[in-house]
CSV table of C-alpha atoms and ligand atoms in Angstrom, one decimal:
chain,number,residue,atom,x,y,z
A,1,MET,CA,89.1,99.7,139.1
A,2,ILE,CA,91.3,102.0,141.0
A,3,GLY,CA,90.0,104.6,143.1
A,4,VAL,CA,91.5,108.2,142.2
A,5,CYS,CA,93.5,108.5,145.7
A,6,ASP,CA,94.6,105.2,145.4
A,7,ALA,CA,96.1,105.9,142.0
A,8,LYS,CA,97.5,108.8,143.1
A,9,ASN,CA,99.4,107.1,146.1
A,10,ILE,CA,100.8,104.7,143.5
A,11,LEU,CA,102.1,107.2,141.2
A,12,ASN,CA,103.3,109.5,144.1
A,13,LYS,CA,106.0,106.8,144.3
A,14,TYR,CA,107.7,107.4,141.3
A,15,SER,CA,111.1,110.1,141.1
A,16,PHE,CA,113.6,110.7,138.9
A,17,ASN,CA,117.1,112.0,140.3
A,18,LYS,CA,119.2,111.8,136.9
A,19,THR,CA,121.8,114.9,136.9
A,20,ASN,CA,123.8,116.4,134.7
A,21,TYR,CA,126.3,119.7,134.7
A,22,ILE,CA,125.0,122.6,132.4
A,23,ASP,CA,126.4,125.6,131.1
A,24,ILE,CA,125.0,128.8,132.7
A,25,TYR,CA,123.4,130.1,129.8
A,26,ASP,CA,121.3,127.3,129.1
A,27,SER,CA,120.5,127.0,133.1
A,28,TYR,CA,117.3,129.2,133.1
A,29,GLY,CA,114.4,127.1,134.5
A,30,LYS,CA,116.2,124.0,135.4
A,31,VAL,CA,116.4,122.7,138.9
A,32,LEU,CA,119.7,123.1,141.3
A,33,ALA,CA,120.7,119.7,142.5
A,34,LYS,CA,122.9,121.2,144.5
A,35,ASP,CA,123.5,123.6,147.2
A,36,ILE,CA,125.9,126.5,146.0
A,37,ILE,CA,128.1,127.8,148.6
A,38,SER,CA,129.9,130.8,147.9
A,39,THR,CA,133.8,130.3,147.3
A,40,THR,CA,134.6,134.1,147.6
A,41,ASP,CA,133.4,137.5,148.9
A,42,ILE,CA,131.8,139.6,146.8
A,43,PRO,CA,132.8,142.0,146.3
A,44,PHE,CA,136.5,140.8,146.7
A,45,PHE,CA,137.6,144.2,147.2
A,46,ASN,CA,136.1,147.7,148.7
A,47,LYS,CA,134.4,149.2,145.5
A,48,SER,CA,133.2,152.4,144.9
A,49,ASP,CA,129.3,153.0,144.6
A,50,LYS,CA,129.8,156.5,143.1
A,51,ASP,CA,132.3,158.5,140.8
A,52,GLY,CA,134.0,160.7,142.9
A,53,TYR,CA,137.1,160.9,145.5
A,54,ALA,CA,138.5,158.6,147.7
A,55,VAL,CA,139.2,159.9,151.4
A,56,VAL,CA,140.6,158.9,154.6
A,57,ASP,CA,139.0,161.5,156.5
A,58,LEU,CA,136.3,163.9,155.8
A,59,ASN,CA,136.7,166.6,158.4
A,60,LEU,CA,139.8,168.0,156.5
A,61,LYS,CA,137.5,169.6,153.5
A,62,TYR,CA,140.6,170.0,151.3
A,63,TYR,CA,142.3,167.4,149.7
A,64,THR,CA,145.5,166.9,147.3
A,65,LEU,CA,144.7,164.7,144.4
A,66,ILE,CA,147.2,162.0,144.2
A,67,ASP,CA,146.1,159.4,141.5
A,68,GLU,CA,143.0,158.0,139.7
A,69,VAL,CA,141.5,154.6,139.5
A,70,LEU,CA,138.7,153.2,137.0
A,71,ALA,CA,137.1,150.0,137.2
A,72,GLY,CA,139.1,146.9,136.9
A,73,ASP,CA,142.0,148.9,137.7
A,74,MET,CA,143.4,146.4,140.8
A,75,ARG,CA,146.6,148.4,141.8
A,76,ASN,CA,146.8,148.6,145.9
A,77,LEU,CA,146.8,152.2,146.4
A,78,LYS,CA,147.5,153.9,149.6
A,79,ILE,CA,146.6,157.4,150.2
A,80,LYS,CA,147.4,159.6,153.3
A,81,ASN,CA,144.7,161.5,155.7
A,82,ASP,CA,145.3,165.0,153.4
A,83,GLU,CA,145.0,163.2,149.8
A,84,CYS,CA,142.4,161.9,147.8
A,85,VAL,CA,142.3,159.5,144.7
A,86,HIS,CA,139.5,159.9,141.8
A,87,VAL,CA,137.6,156.6,141.7
A,88,ALA,CA,135.4,155.8,139.2
A,89,THR,CA,131.8,153.7,140.0
A,90,GLY,CA,133.0,150.0,140.2
A,91,ALA,CA,136.4,150.7,141.0
A,92,LYS,CA,138.5,149.7,143.7
A,93,VAL,CA,138.8,151.8,146.4
A,94,PRO,CA,142.4,152.3,147.9
A,95,ASP,CA,143.8,151.1,151.3
A,96,GLY,CA,142.5,153.5,154.2
A,97,ALA,CA,140.0,155.2,152.8
A,98,ASN,CA,136.5,155.1,154.4
A,99,TYR,CA,134.7,157.6,152.1
A,100,VAL,CA,134.0,158.5,148.7
A,101,ILE,CA,132.7,161.7,147.9
A,102,PRO,CA,130.7,162.1,144.7
A,103,ILE,CA,131.8,164.5,142.3
A,104,GLU,CA,128.7,166.6,142.7
A,105,TYR,CA,129.7,167.3,146.2
A,106,VAL,CA,133.3,169.1,145.4
A,107,GLU,CA,135.1,171.8,143.7
A,108,LYS,CA,138.4,171.1,142.1
A,109,LEU,CA,140.8,173.6,141.8
A,110,GLY,CA,144.0,172.3,139.5
A,111,ASN,CA,144.9,169.6,142.0
A,112,GLU,CA,143.2,170.5,145.2
A,113,ILE,CA,139.7,169.2,145.5
A,114,ARG,CA,137.3,170.9,148.4
A,115,LEU,CA,134.4,169.6,149.9
A,116,VAL,CA,131.6,171.7,149.5
A,117,GLU,CA,128.8,169.9,151.1
A,118,ASP,CA,128.2,167.3,153.8
A,119,ILE,CA,127.8,163.6,152.5
A,120,GLU,CA,125.6,161.1,154.8
A,121,GLU,CA,126.8,157.8,153.2
A,122,THR,CA,130.1,156.5,152.8
A,123,ASN,CA,129.4,155.5,148.9
A,124,ILE,CA,131.9,152.0,149.7
A,125,ILE,CA,131.0,148.6,148.9
A,126,LYS,CA,132.5,146.8,151.7
A,127,ILE,CA,134.3,143.0,150.9
A,128,GLY,CA,131.6,140.4,151.2
A,129,ASP,CA,128.4,143.1,151.9
A,130,ASP,CA,126.6,141.7,148.7
A,131,ILE,CA,127.7,137.6,149.3
A,132,LYS,CA,129.6,136.4,152.2
A,133,LYS,CA,132.5,133.8,151.7
A,134,ASN,CA,131.0,130.4,152.9
A,135,ASN,CA,127.5,131.1,153.0
A,136,GLU,CA,124.9,128.8,151.3
A,137,VAL,CA,123.6,131.0,148.7
A,138,LEU,CA,121.5,128.9,146.9
A,139,ARG,CA,119.6,125.7,147.9
A,140,LYS,CA,119.5,122.3,146.1
A,141,GLY,CA,116.0,122.3,144.5
A,142,ASP,CA,116.0,126.2,143.6
A,143,ILE,CA,114.8,126.6,140.2
A,144,ILE,CA,117.0,129.0,138.2
A,145,ASN,CA,115.5,132.2,137.5
A,146,GLU,CA,116.5,135.6,135.7
A,147,ARG,CA,117.0,136.8,139.1
A,148,ASN,CA,119.1,134.2,141.2
A,149,ILE,CA,121.2,133.1,138.3
A,150,GLY,CA,123.0,136.9,138.7
A,151,ILE,CA,124.5,135.1,142.3
A,152,ILE,CA,125.7,132.4,140.3
A,153,ALA,CA,127.6,134.3,137.6
A,154,SER,CA,128.6,136.7,140.4
A,155,LEU,CA,130.7,133.6,141.6
A,156,GLY,CA,132.3,133.0,138.5
A,157,ILE,CA,130.2,129.7,138.2
A,158,GLU,CA,129.8,128.4,134.3
A,159,LYS,CA,128.9,124.8,134.9
A,160,ILE,CA,126.0,124.1,137.5
A,161,LYS,CA,124.9,120.7,138.5
A,162,VAL,CA,121.2,120.2,137.7
A,163,TYR,CA,118.7,117.6,137.5
A,164,GLU,CA,118.1,116.7,134.4
A,165,THR,CA,114.5,117.4,132.8
A,166,PRO,CA,112.5,114.0,132.2
A,167,LYS,CA,112.0,113.6,128.1
A,168,VAL,CA,108.4,112.4,127.8
A,169,GLY,CA,107.5,110.4,124.5
A,170,ILE,CA,104.2,111.1,123.5
A,171,ILE,CA,102.3,108.6,121.2
A,172,SER,CA,98.9,109.2,119.8
A,173,THR,CA,96.8,106.2,118.7
A,174,GLY,CA,93.9,105.3,116.1
A,175,ASN,CA,93.3,104.6,112.4
A,176,GLU,CA,91.1,107.9,112.3
A,177,LEU,CA,94.0,109.8,112.6
A,178,HIS,CA,94.7,110.2,109.1
A,179,SER,CA,90.9,111.6,108.9
A,180,ILE,CA,90.2,113.6,112.1
A,181,LYS,CA,92.8,115.8,113.7
A,182,ASP,CA,94.9,115.0,116.5
A,183,VAL,CA,94.4,116.7,119.2
A,184,ASN,CA,95.6,114.8,122.3
A,185,SER,CA,99.3,115.1,121.4
A,186,LYS,CA,99.1,118.9,121.6
A,187,THR,CA,97.2,118.9,124.8
A,188,ILE,CA,99.6,116.3,126.1
A,189,PHE,CA,102.4,118.2,124.8
A,190,SER,CA,101.4,121.8,126.5
A,191,ILE,CA,100.8,119.5,130.2
A,192,VAL,CA,104.3,118.1,129.4
A,193,LYS,CA,105.7,121.8,129.0
A,194,LYS,CA,103.7,123.0,131.6
A,195,SER,CA,105.5,120.6,133.9
A,196,ASN,CA,108.9,121.6,133.1
A,197,CYS,CA,109.6,118.2,131.1
A,198,GLN,CA,110.7,118.2,127.8
A,199,PRO,CA,107.7,116.3,125.3
A,200,ILE,CA,108.9,114.3,122.4
A,201,PHE,CA,106.2,113.8,119.9
A,202,ILE,CA,107.1,110.2,118.8
A,203,GLY,CA,104.1,110.0,116.1
A,204,SER,CA,100.8,108.3,115.8
A,205,ALA,CA,100.5,104.5,115.7
A,206,LYS,CA,97.8,102.6,114.0
A,207,ASP,CA,95.5,100.3,115.9
A,208,ASP,CA,98.0,97.4,115.3
A,209,ILE,CA,99.9,95.7,118.1
A,210,ASP,CA,103.3,95.6,116.0
A,211,ASP,CA,103.0,99.4,115.2
A,212,LEU,CA,101.8,100.1,119.3
A,213,LYS,CA,105.0,98.1,120.1
A,214,SER,CA,107.6,99.9,117.4
A,215,LYS,CA,106.1,103.6,118.4
A,216,ILE,CA,106.3,102.7,122.2
A,217,ASN,CA,110.3,101.0,121.6
A,218,LYS,CA,111.3,104.0,119.8
A,219,ALA,CA,110.1,106.0,122.8
A,220,LEU,CA,112.0,103.8,125.3
A,221,GLU,CA,114.9,105.1,123.5
A,222,HIS,CA,115.0,108.5,123.9
A,223,CYS,CA,112.9,109.1,126.9
A,224,ASP,CA,112.0,108.4,130.6
A,225,VAL,CA,108.1,108.8,130.4
A,226,ILE,CA,106.1,107.6,127.6
A,227,ILE,CA,102.1,108.8,127.3
A,228,THR,CA,100.1,107.3,125.1
A,229,SER,CA,96.3,108.2,124.1
A,230,GLY,CA,93.7,106.5,122.8
A,231,GLY,CA,93.3,102.5,122.5
A,232,VAL,CA,92.7,101.3,126.0
A,233,SER,CA,89.1,100.9,126.7
A,234,ALA,CA,87.3,97.8,126.1
A,235,GLY,CA,86.9,98.5,122.0
A,236,LYS,CA,88.0,95.9,119.5
A,237,LYS,CA,90.7,98.0,118.6
A,238,ASP,CA,91.9,98.9,121.8
A,239,TYR,CA,94.9,96.9,121.7
A,240,LEU,CA,96.8,98.9,124.6
A,241,PRO,CA,95.9,96.8,127.8
A,242,ARG,CA,97.6,93.7,125.8
A,243,VAL,CA,100.8,95.6,124.3
A,244,VAL,CA,101.6,97.0,127.9
A,245,SER,CA,101.3,93.8,129.4
A,246,ASP,CA,103.3,92.1,127.0
A,247,MET,CA,106.1,94.5,126.9
A,248,GLY,CA,106.0,95.2,130.7
A,249,LYS,CA,103.4,95.4,133.3
A,250,ILE,CA,100.3,97.1,133.6
A,251,ILE,CA,100.2,98.8,137.5
A,252,PHE,CA,96.5,99.6,137.1
A,253,HIS,CA,93.9,100.0,134.5
A,254,LYS,CA,90.4,101.8,134.9
A,255,VAL,CA,90.5,104.3,137.5
A,256,LYS,CA,86.7,105.2,139.1
A,257,MET,CA,86.7,108.5,137.3
A,258,ARG,CA,84.5,110.0,135.3
A,259,PRO,CA,85.6,111.3,132.5
A,260,GLY,CA,89.0,109.6,132.0
A,261,MET,CA,88.0,105.9,133.6
A,262,PRO,CA,89.9,103.9,130.8
A,263,MET,CA,93.3,104.9,132.1
A,264,LEU,CA,95.9,102.8,132.1
A,265,PHE,CA,99.3,103.1,134.1
A,266,GLY,CA,102.4,100.6,133.7
A,267,GLU,CA,106.0,100.2,133.5
A,268,ILE,CA,108.2,98.9,130.8
A,269,ASN,CA,111.5,98.7,130.9
A,270,GLU,CA,110.9,100.2,134.3
A,271,LYS,CA,110.1,103.5,132.7
A,272,PRO,CA,106.4,104.7,133.6
A,273,ILE,CA,103.9,104.6,130.9
A,274,PHE,CA,100.6,106.6,130.7
A,275,CYS,CA,97.5,105.1,128.3
A,276,MET,CA,95.2,108.1,128.5
A,277,PRO,CA,92.1,107.7,127.3
A,278,GLY,CA,91.1,108.6,123.5
A,279,ASN,CA,88.3,111.5,123.8
A,280,VAL,CA,89.9,114.3,124.2
A,281,THR,CA,88.3,116.1,127.1
A,282,SER,CA,88.9,112.7,129.3
A,283,CYS,CA,92.6,113.2,128.2
A,284,LEU,CA,92.9,116.7,129.2
A,285,THR,CA,91.1,116.0,132.8
A,286,CYS,CA,93.2,112.9,133.5
A,287,SER,CA,96.5,115.1,132.4
A,288,TYR,CA,95.3,117.5,135.1
A,289,VAL,CA,94.5,115.2,137.5
A,290,PHE,CA,97.5,112.4,137.7
A,291,LEU,CA,99.7,113.7,134.9
A,292,LEU,CA,100.6,117.5,135.9
A,293,PRO,CA,101.8,116.5,139.7
A,294,PHE,CA,103.5,113.3,138.5
A,295,LEU,CA,105.4,115.1,135.9
A,296,LYS,CA,106.4,118.0,138.4
A,297,LYS,CA,107.5,115.8,140.9
A,298,LEU,CA,109.9,114.0,138.2
A,299,ALA,CA,111.2,117.1,137.4
A,300,HIS,CA,111.9,118.2,140.7
A,301,VAL,CA,109.6,121.3,140.5
A,302,PRO,CA,106.5,122.1,143.3
A,303,PHE,CA,102.9,121.2,142.2
A,304,SER,CA,100.2,123.4,144.0
A,305,LYS,CA,96.6,123.9,143.6
A,306,GLU,CA,95.0,127.2,143.5
A,307,VAL,CA,91.7,126.6,145.1
A,308,VAL,CA,88.7,129.3,145.2
A,309,LYS,CA,85.2,128.8,146.3
A,310,ALA,CA,82.4,129.7,144.3
A,311,HIS,CA,78.4,129.4,144.0
A,312,LEU,CA,77.4,126.4,141.6
A,313,SER,CA,75.1,128.1,138.9
A,314,GLU,CA,73.1,124.6,138.5
A,315,ASP,CA,72.8,121.1,139.9
A,316,ILE,CA,75.2,118.6,139.1
A,317,PRO,CA,74.5,114.8,139.4
A,318,SER,CA,77.2,112.7,139.9
A,319,GLU,CA,77.7,108.6,140.8
A,320,TYR,CA,78.4,106.7,144.2
A,321,GLY,CA,81.6,105.1,143.7
A,322,MET,CA,82.9,107.7,140.8
A,323,THR,CA,85.0,110.7,141.3
A,324,TYR,CA,83.1,113.2,138.7
A,325,TYR,CA,85.5,116.0,137.3
A,326,ARG,CA,83.7,118.8,136.0
A,327,PRO,CA,85.1,121.5,134.1
A,328,VAL,CA,83.4,125.2,135.0
A,329,LYS,CA,83.8,128.9,134.0
A,330,LEU,CA,83.6,131.4,136.7
A,331,LYS,CA,82.4,134.5,136.5
A,332,ASN,CA,81.5,137.1,139.7
A,333,GLY,CA,82.0,134.3,142.1
A,334,VAL,CA,79.6,131.5,140.2
A,335,ALA,CA,80.8,128.6,138.9
A,336,TYR,CA,78.9,127.6,135.1
A,337,PRO,CA,79.4,124.1,134.3
A,338,THR,CA,81.3,123.9,130.6
A,339,PHE,CA,81.0,119.7,130.2
A,340,LYS,CA,79.2,119.0,127.1
A,341,GLY,CA,80.7,115.3,126.8
A,342,SER,CA,83.8,113.5,126.8
A,343,ASN,CA,85.2,113.7,123.5
A,344,LEU,CA,84.3,117.6,123.0
A,345,ILE,CA,87.1,119.8,123.6
A,346,THR,CA,85.2,122.8,124.2
A,347,SER,CA,83.8,120.6,127.2
A,348,ILE,CA,87.0,122.0,128.8
A,349,ALA,CA,88.8,124.4,126.5
A,350,TYR,CA,87.4,127.6,127.6
A,351,ALA,CA,87.0,126.7,131.7
A,352,ASP,CA,88.8,128.3,134.4
A,353,GLY,CA,88.9,125.4,136.5
A,354,LEU,CA,87.8,122.0,137.6
A,355,ILE,CA,85.5,121.1,140.4
A,356,GLU,CA,85.6,117.7,141.7
A,357,ILE,CA,82.9,115.5,142.8
A,358,LYS,CA,84.3,112.9,145.6
A,359,GLU,CA,83.7,109.2,145.5
A,360,ASP,CA,80.7,109.1,148.3
A,361,GLU,CA,78.8,111.9,146.9
A,362,THR,CA,76.3,112.0,144.3
A,363,LEU,CA,75.1,115.1,143.7
A,364,LYS,CA,76.5,118.6,143.9
A,365,ASN,CA,73.3,121.2,144.1
A,366,LYS,CA,72.6,124.6,142.5
A,367,ASP,CA,74.2,127.1,145.0
A,368,ASP,CA,76.1,125.2,146.9
A,369,ILE,CA,80.0,126.5,147.7
A,370,VAL,CA,82.3,124.2,145.7
A,371,ASP,CA,86.1,124.3,145.8
A,372,VAL,CA,87.3,125.0,141.8
A,373,TRP,CA,90.7,124.1,141.0
A,374,VAL,CA,91.8,127.0,139.2
A,375,PHE,CA,94.0,126.8,136.1
A,376,ASP,CA,96.9,128.7,136.0
B,401,AMP,P1,89.5,105.5,122.0
B,401,AMP,O1,89.7,105.3,123.5
B,401,AMP,O2,90.8,105.1,120.8
B,401,AMP,O3,88.4,104.5,121.2
B,401,AMP,O4,89.0,106.6,121.1
B,401,AMP,C1,88.0,107.7,121.6
B,401,AMP,C2,87.3,108.6,120.8
B,401,AMP,O5,88.5,109.7,120.6
B,401,AMP,C3,87.4,108.7,119.5
B,401,AMP,O6,86.3,109.1,118.9
B,401,AMP,C4,88.8,108.6,118.7
B,401,AMP,O7,88.5,109.0,117.3
B,401,AMP,C5,89.1,109.9,119.9
B,401,AMP,N1,90.4,110.0,119.6
B,401,AMP,C6,91.3,109.3,120.1
B,401,AMP,N2,92.6,109.9,119.9
B,401,AMP,C7,92.8,111.0,119.4
B,401,AMP,C8,93.3,112.1,119.7
B,401,AMP,N3,94.5,112.0,119.2
B,401,AMP,N4,92.8,113.3,119.2
B,401,AMP,C9,91.5,113.7,119.2
B,401,AMP,N5,90.6,112.5,119.4
B,401,AMP,C10,91.3,111.2,119.4
B,402,MG,MG1,91.4,104.3,119.4
């Protein structure tokens, strides 16, 4: 049996660094695998911020209108001191112009424009005001979202180098799954999604060595990580330890924790395989403790725990040498344990977070202040 910390340390050594180029339209939520350096100034021309009249000097008050520039018109117009050019919002401002007088600030008489009110701003967005050329505008590891994608779009980049999303194959096991509902594949599927990885449900396998091997082989074909549930303890039909050692190697089996003790971790063809316990709350607890940080690391997204302090509503006994995880419901700063048994999904389904009772403790007392890892 391995301690929780040692198990986490082993898992922490894994990474996944495959990259690919994807279309910007497919990039939301992906992680940049390369810094993005601006190859141009944005805007790359002096651009009007208003509909108005571009002028050289504000002191003249009267200007002769000589031309009109709409957005997209890239002509290099020049103006003299006593002239003005009508410019639309977003249009290129003529060379030499220092101000755009908004249309509300002028009177127009034929071809003559008169400034009737003082303006406070230039109303010109200068070359490079938004993004300067040769700057590191986004960093490797940044996650593409609805805001920073605009920077990539502004620079005209259409193909982006990102880390490949790890594909995670999920297999549930147990002859009983034709009569009881398969819960674990759905909870694991959700944890995989929460970790920014791509879940693929391979199917449920019978408690049969050949069937288990054939489902695992199918997962190996398509996936980077494999997760099974059930069939990993000491029962007659618990074949996964044997299957994993036949096909690859067991790295650890049985963790000093409750619930979740039977968990196994191994490698087959250099791909990590997690065999989660069949009991639904054990499976989900192990998923929070081990899978979530593991998969997030592979996906290159940060893992962080939000922890709040709360008073415990009742004693929780635990066992020396075992880490205990107990789901709790939070209300007004009090943590109410919700655990009813490892095989009941409502032990954890309504909980707000988990408390951890370390290996060297044997009890948390009523009214103790405990750290609650809050689910997000
Ligand atoms: P096992 O570890 O295979 O002995 O399973 C332990 C318990 O979890 C048994 O009661 C199983 O019926 C149950 N179980 C196993 N896999 C699942 C699953 N995918 N969904 C719901 N319950 C399961
Ligand atoms: Mg089973």
